[in-house]
XYZ file of C-alpha atoms in Angstrom:
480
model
C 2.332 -1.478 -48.499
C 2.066 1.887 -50.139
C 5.196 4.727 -48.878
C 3.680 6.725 -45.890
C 5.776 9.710 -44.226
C 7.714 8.163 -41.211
C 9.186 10.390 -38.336
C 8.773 14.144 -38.561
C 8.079 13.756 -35.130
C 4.489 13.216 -35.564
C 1.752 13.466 -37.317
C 0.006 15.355 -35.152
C 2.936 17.842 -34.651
C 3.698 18.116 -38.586
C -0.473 18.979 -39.067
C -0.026 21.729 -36.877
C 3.432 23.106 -37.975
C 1.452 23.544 -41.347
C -1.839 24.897 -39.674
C -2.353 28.779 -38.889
C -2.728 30.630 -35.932
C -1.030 29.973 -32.482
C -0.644 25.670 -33.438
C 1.855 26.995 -36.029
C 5.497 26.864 -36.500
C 7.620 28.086 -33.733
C 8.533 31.857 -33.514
C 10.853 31.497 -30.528
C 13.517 29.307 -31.171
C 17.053 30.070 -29.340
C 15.843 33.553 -28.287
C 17.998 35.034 -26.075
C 18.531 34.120 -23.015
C 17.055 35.968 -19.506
C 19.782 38.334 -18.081
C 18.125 38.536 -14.811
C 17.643 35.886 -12.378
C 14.522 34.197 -12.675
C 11.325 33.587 -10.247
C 11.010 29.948 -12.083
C 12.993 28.154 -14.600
C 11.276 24.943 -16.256
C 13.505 22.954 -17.962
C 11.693 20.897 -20.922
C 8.960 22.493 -22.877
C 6.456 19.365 -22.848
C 3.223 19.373 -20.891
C 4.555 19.237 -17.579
C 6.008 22.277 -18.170
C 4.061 24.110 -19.855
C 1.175 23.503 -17.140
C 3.736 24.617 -14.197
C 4.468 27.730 -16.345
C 0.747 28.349 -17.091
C -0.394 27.880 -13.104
C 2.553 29.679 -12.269
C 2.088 32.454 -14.026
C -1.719 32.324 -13.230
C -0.823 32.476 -9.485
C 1.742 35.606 -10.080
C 1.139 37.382 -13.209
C 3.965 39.268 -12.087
C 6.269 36.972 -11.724
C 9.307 36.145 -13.927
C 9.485 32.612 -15.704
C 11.561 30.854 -18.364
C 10.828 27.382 -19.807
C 13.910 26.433 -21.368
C 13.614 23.412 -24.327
C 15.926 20.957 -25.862
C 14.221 21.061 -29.107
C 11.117 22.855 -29.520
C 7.386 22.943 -27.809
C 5.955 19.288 -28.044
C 8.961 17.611 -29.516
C 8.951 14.951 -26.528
C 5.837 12.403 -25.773
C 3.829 15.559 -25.254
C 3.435 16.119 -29.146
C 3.486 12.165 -30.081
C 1.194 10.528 -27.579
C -2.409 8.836 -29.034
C -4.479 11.574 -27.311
C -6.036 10.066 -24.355
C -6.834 12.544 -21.570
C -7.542 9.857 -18.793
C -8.155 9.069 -14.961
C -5.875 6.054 -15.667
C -3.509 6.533 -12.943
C 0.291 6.958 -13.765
C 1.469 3.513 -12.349
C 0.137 0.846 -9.822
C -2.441 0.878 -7.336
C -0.548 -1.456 -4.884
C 2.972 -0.074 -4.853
C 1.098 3.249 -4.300
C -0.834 1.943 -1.424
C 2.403 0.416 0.117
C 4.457 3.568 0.083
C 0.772 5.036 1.837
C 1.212 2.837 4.380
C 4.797 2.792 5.068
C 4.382 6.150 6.300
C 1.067 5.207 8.880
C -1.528 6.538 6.086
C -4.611 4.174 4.883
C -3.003 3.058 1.890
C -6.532 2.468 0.323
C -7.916 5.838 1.262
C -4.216 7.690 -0.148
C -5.008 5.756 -3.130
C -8.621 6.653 -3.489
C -7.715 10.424 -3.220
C -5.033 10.064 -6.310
C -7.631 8.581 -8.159
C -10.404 12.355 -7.236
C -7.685 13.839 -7.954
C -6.817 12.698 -11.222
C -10.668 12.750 -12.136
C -10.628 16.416 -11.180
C -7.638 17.134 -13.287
C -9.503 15.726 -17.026
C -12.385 17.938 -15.733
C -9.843 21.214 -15.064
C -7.815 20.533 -18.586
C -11.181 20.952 -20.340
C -12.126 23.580 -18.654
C -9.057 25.500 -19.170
C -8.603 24.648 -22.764
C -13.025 26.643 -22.644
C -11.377 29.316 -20.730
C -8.237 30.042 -22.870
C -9.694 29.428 -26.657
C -7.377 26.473 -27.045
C -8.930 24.328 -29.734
C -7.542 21.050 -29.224
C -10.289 18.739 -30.485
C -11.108 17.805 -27.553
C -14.621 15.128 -27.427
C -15.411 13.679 -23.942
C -16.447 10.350 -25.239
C -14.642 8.418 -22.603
C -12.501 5.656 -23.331
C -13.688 1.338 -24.392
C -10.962 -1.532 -23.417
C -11.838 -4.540 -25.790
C -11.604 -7.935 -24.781
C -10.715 -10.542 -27.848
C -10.392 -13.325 -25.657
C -11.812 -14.902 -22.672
C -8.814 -13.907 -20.765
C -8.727 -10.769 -21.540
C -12.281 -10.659 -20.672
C -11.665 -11.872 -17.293
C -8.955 -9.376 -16.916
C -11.260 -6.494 -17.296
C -13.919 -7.934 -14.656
C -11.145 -7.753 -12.359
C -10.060 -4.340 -13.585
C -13.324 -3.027 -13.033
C -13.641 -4.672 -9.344
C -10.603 -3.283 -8.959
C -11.296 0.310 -10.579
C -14.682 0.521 -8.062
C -12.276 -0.568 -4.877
C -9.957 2.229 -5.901
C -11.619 5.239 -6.232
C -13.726 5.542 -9.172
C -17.566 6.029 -9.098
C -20.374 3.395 -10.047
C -21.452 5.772 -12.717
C -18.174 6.160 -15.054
C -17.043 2.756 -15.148
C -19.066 -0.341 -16.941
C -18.913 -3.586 -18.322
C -20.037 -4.461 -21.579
C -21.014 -7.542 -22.975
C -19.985 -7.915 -26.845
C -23.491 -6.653 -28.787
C -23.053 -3.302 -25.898
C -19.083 -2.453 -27.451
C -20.342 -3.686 -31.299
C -23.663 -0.806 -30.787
C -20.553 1.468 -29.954
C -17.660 -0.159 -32.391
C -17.484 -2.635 -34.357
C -14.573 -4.168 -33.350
C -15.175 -7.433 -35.050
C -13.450 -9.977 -32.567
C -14.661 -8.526 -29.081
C -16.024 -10.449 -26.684
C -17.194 -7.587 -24.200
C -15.341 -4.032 -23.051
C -14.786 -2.047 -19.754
C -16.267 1.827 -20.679
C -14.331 4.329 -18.918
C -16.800 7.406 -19.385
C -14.340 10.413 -18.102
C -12.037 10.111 -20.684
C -11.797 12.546 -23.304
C -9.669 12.730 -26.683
C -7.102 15.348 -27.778
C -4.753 16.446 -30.292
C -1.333 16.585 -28.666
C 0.025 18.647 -30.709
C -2.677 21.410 -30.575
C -2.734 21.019 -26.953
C 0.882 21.346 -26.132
C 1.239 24.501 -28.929
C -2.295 26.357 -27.748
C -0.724 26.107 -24.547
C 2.712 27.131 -25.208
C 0.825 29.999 -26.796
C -1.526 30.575 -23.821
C 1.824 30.976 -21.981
C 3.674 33.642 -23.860
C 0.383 35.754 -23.935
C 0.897 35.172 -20.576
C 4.915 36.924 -20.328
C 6.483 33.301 -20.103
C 9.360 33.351 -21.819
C 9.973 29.848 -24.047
C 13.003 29.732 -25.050
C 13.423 26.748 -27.476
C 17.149 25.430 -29.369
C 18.499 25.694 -25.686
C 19.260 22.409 -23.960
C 19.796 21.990 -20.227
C 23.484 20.474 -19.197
C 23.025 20.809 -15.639
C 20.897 21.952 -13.374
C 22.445 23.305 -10.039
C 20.783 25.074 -7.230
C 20.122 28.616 -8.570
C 21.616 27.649 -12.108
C 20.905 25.876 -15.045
C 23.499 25.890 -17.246
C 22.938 25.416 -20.873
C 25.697 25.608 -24.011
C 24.433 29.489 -24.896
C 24.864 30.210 -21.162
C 23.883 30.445 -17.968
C 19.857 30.924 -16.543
C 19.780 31.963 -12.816
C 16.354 31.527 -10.899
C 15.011 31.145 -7.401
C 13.466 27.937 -8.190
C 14.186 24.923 -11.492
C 11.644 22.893 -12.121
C 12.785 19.318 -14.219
C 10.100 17.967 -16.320
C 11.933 16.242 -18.858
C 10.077 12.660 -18.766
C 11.876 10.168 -21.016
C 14.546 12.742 -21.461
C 15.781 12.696 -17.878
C 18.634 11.136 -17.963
C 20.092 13.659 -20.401
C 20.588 16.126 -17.960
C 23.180 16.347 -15.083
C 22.106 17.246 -11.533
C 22.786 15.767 -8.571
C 18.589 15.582 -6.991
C 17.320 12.290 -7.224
C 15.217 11.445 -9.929
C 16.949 12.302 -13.226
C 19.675 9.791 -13.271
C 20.195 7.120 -16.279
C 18.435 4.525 -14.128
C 16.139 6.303 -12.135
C 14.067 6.657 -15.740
C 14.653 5.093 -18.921
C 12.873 6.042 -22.040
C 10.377 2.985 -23.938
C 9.402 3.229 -27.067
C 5.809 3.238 -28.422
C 4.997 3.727 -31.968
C 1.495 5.209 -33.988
C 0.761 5.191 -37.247
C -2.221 6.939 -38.379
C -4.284 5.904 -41.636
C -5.720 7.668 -44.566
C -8.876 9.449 -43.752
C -12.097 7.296 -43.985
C -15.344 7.263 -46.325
C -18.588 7.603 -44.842
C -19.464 4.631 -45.506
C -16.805 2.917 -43.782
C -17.690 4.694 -40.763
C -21.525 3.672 -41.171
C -20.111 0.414 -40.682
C -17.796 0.975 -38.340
C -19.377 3.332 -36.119
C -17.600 4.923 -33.347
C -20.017 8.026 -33.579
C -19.012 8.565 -29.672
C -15.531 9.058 -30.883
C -14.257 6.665 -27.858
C -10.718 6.640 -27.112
C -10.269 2.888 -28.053
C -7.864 0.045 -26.349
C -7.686 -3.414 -25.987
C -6.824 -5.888 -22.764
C -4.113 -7.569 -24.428
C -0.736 -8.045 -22.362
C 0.445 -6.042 -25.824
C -1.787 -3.959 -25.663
C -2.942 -1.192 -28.081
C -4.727 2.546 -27.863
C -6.265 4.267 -30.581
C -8.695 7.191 -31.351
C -10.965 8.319 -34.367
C -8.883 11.798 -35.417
C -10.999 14.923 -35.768
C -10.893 14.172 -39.158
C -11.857 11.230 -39.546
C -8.681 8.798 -39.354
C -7.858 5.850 -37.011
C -4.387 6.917 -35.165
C -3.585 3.570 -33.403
C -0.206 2.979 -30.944
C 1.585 0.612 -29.661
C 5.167 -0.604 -27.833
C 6.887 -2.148 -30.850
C 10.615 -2.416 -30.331
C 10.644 -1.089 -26.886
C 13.841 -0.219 -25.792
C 17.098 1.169 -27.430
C 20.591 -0.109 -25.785
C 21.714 2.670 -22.799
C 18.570 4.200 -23.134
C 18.561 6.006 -26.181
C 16.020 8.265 -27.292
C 14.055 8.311 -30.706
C 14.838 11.373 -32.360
C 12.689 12.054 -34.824
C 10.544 9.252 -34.666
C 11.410 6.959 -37.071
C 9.728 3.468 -37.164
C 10.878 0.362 -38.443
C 8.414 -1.572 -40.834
C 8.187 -4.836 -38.399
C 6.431 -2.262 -36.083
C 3.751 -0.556 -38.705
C 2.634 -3.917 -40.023
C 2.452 -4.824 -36.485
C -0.195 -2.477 -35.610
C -1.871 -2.567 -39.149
C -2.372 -6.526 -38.231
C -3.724 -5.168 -34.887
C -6.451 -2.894 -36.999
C -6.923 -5.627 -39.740
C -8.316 -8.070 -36.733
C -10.563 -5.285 -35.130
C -11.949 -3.992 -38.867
C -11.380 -6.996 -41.091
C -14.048 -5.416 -43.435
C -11.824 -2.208 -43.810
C -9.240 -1.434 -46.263
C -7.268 1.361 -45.420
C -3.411 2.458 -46.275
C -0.868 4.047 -43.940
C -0.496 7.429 -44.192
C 2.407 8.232 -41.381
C 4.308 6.234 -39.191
C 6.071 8.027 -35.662
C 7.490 6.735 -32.588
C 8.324 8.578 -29.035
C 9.609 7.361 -25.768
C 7.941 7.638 -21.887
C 9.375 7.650 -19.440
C 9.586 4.778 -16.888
C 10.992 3.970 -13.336
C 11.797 0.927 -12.109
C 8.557 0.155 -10.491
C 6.129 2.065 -13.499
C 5.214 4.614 -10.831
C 5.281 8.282 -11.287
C 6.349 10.522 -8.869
C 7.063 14.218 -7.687
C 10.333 15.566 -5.758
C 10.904 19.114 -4.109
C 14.030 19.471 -2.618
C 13.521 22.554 -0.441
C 17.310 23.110 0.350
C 18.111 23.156 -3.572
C 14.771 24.448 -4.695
C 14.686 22.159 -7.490
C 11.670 19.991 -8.076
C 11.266 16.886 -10.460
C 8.277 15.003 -12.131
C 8.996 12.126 -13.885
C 7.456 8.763 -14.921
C 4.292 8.917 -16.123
C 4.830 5.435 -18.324
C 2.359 6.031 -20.596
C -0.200 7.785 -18.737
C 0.907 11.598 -19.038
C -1.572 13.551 -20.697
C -3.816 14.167 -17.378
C -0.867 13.231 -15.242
C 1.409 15.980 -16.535
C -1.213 18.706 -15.237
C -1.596 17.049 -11.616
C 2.454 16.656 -11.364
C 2.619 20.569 -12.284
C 0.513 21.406 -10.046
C 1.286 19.458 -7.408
C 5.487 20.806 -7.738
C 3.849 24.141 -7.363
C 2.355 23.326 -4.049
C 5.192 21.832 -2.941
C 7.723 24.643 -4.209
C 5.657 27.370 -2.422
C 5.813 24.984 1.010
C 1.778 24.786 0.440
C 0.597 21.813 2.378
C -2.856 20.389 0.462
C -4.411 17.682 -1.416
C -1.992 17.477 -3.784
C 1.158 17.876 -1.469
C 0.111 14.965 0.416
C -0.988 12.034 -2.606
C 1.309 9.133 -2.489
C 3.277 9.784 -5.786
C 4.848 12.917 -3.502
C 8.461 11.558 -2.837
C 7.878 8.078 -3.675
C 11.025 6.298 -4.466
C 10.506 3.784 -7.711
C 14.086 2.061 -7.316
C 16.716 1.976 -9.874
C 17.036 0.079 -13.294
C 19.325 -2.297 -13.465
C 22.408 -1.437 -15.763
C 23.381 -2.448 -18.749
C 23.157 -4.519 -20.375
C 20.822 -6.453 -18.226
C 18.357 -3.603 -18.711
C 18.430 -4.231 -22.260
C 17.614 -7.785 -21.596
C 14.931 -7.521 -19.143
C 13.084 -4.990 -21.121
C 12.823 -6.856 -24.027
C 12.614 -10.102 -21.824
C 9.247 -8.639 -20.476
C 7.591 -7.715 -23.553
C 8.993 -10.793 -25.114
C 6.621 -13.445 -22.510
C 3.758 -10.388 -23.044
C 3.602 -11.331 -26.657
C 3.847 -15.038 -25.873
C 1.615 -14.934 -23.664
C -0.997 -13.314 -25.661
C -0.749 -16.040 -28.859
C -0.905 -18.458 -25.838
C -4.530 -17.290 -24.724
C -5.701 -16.682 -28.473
C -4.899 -20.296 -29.524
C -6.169 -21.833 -26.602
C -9.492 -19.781 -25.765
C -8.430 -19.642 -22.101
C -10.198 -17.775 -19.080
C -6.944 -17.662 -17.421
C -4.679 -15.020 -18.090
C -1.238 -17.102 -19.109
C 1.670 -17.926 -16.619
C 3.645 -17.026 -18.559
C 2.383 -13.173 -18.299
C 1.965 -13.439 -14.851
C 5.605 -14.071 -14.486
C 6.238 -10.905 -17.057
C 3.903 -8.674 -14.772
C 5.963 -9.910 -11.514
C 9.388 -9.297 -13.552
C 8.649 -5.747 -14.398
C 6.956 -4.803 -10.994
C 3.529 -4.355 -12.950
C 1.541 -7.102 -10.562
C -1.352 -5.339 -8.168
């Protein structure tokens, strides 16, 4: 295999760092530090964030904010992600519904309204990014799930059954049979596809900088080289010094645990950071893409138990992702995104069995972390005694789901009570991870049977999806 770049956060953050305009590098690191207390404080400088800055300073042009970051804009899973701005719900239908119900709500109808209002959030990013001149690359071309074995097939009839029961409308979701997702892409070994239509792609990185510069036009201040120790009520307290501020606002994602405060929600074991890596490939020939395809510039997946997302870049690459190694011992975090070779042939097997008429070389390799709870359900905190409000969890899912959380801790830190105040993610408790190291072990236990599982189905053409994953999905709290 030919030497590609690997780290340097991403490629997607490293195209922008070298691009003009607003995208570019950072002109705000380790400013100094507000001497007056604060309206807001935001502590991490990812999407989450930077949307509860953006609608907070919409809301109160007057107001003063701070978002205070580790590292700098984008560093996190907000500049590393594969781009999908989804519906996909951040976690499981079920455990969602249960939590509805536990507190004398229709479960199916709480559920339902998540679902609107995650539709209506991909419709308001776009519209925003219109509004505010934030070129992002955004397409709407909605998003195909491949099937390359009868299982998998089956899986996605049931996902769509189940996609129609929860919420979504006749019109955006469809099955495919294989000649329908070969017209679209031609992923050689697909049997049929579920077409999501809302779905749109994005750069990450020119999403998360346009909007950190959106922002600061806006008299946010980002302060960036400035990591949170603790966050106390009316203080966070960082190495340079002190912030004061009515209200703190903790959207760190995989980077909770880092942080000391005693609200529930940012603890070791509350979230733990997994790993998924991308690697994205040299740009393509015309002619490739004549026989390729993928003119609608879908958002691209597969129903596999290890399951991979990809997109066709702006210009004209194939960025593809995937879990890899998923965990680090004591949940460690990936730094600058190194990935180890196992993992990039890994997902250049993946793209060899989709394309096998392609040749293509590597041109970078990255890896980030999301954030997951114990039961792979997001959810939002307000503590109105401490002021401090928490989003975390996403697992995956956090492009579209970053902009509903911010929103949402908005209503709930202005005592609003509405649509968003009341979906079932609002104070839902996901549990604690195990500790170590039996969190190691489970972890890698999971996605261990996932990958056994899924040679299991290949080799034996089955309709059934494999025990053996069924047991993995009941293990890691995944089952619907």
């Amino acid at each position: 295999m030919t030497a590609y770049r690997n780290g340097e956060i991403s490629h997607w953050m490293r195209a922008a760092h070298t691009a003009d305009g607003p995208a570019g590098p950072s002109r705000h690191r380790a400013a100094d530090l507000p001497v007056e207390e604060q309206d807001l404080t935001v502590v991490g400088g990812g999407l989450t964030g930077l949307w509860a800055a953006y609608h907070a300073a919409a809301g109160d042009p007057g107001a003063k904010i701070t978002v205070l970051e580790a590292e700098e804009a984008g560093y996190g899973a907000s500049g590393r992600n594969g781009g999908w701005l989804s519906p996909l719900l951040p976690g499981n239908r079920a455990v969602y519904a249960r939590a509805a119900r536990s507190r004398g709500e229709d479960g199916a109808a709480a559920v339902a309204a998540f679902q609107r209002e995650m539709d209506a959030a991909v419709d308001d990013t776009l519209r925003i990014l219109q509004e505010e001149g934030i070129q992002a690359d955004q397409h709407r071309g909605g998003h195909l799930r491949v099937a390359t074995t009868p299982a998998a097939m089956r899986r996605l009839e049931l996902a769509h059954a189940a996609d129609l029961a929860g919420g979504y409308r006749e019109q955006d979701v469809a099955l495919l049979d294989a000649g329908a997702v070969k017209k679209r892409i031609a992923v050689g070994p697909a049997l049929g596809g579920l077409l999501t239509r809302t779905t749109a792609r994005i750069d990450p990185a020119k999403l998360v900088l346009g909007l950190k510069a959106v922002v600061e036009a806006k008299g946010v201040r980002v302060i960036e080289g400035t990591p949170a120790t603790r966050i106390a009520p009316g203080t966070v307290l960082t190495p340079r010094g002190d912030v004061r501020s009515k209200t703190v606002l903790a959207c760190l994602e995989a980077y909770s645990g880092q942080v000391d405060c005693d609200v529930r929600g940012l603890g070791k074991r509350d979230v733990v950071p997994v790993n998924s890596s991308m690697i994205v490939t040299n740009q393509l020939p015309e002619d490739v893409w004549q026989r390729i395809g993928w003119q609608g510039r879908e958002c691209l997946g597969d129903a596999a138990h290890t399951f991979v997302y990809a997109q066709r870049t702006a210009d004209d690459r194939i960025a593809i992702g995937g879990r890899g190694t998923p965990y680090a011992f004591n949940s460690g975090t990936p730094g600058r995104g190194g990935v180890d070779a196992r993992t990039v042939r890994t997902l250049c097997e993946r793209l060899r069995l989709f394309f096998p008429d392609v040749q293509f070389t590597v041109d970078h390799a990255w890896r980030g972390a999301i954030g997951v709870t114990r039961d792979w359900c997001a959810g939002v905190t307000f503590d109105s005694g401490s002021r401090i409000g928490v989003a975390r969890g996403f697992a995956g899912h956090g492009v579209t789901a970053a902009h509903l959380a911010a929103r949402t801790l908005l209503d709930r830190a202005a005592g609003r009570d509405t649509a968003l105040s009341r979906l079932p993610w609002n104070d839902h408790d996901s549990g604690r991870w195990e500790p170590e190291p039996l969190r190691w072990v489970g972890i890698h236990a999971m996605y261990r049977l996932f990958g056994i599982a899924d040679r299991w189905e290949e080799s034996r053409h089955s309709r059934n999806t494999s025990l053996i994953a069924r047991f993995g999905s009941r293990l890691a709290g995944l089952s619907e």
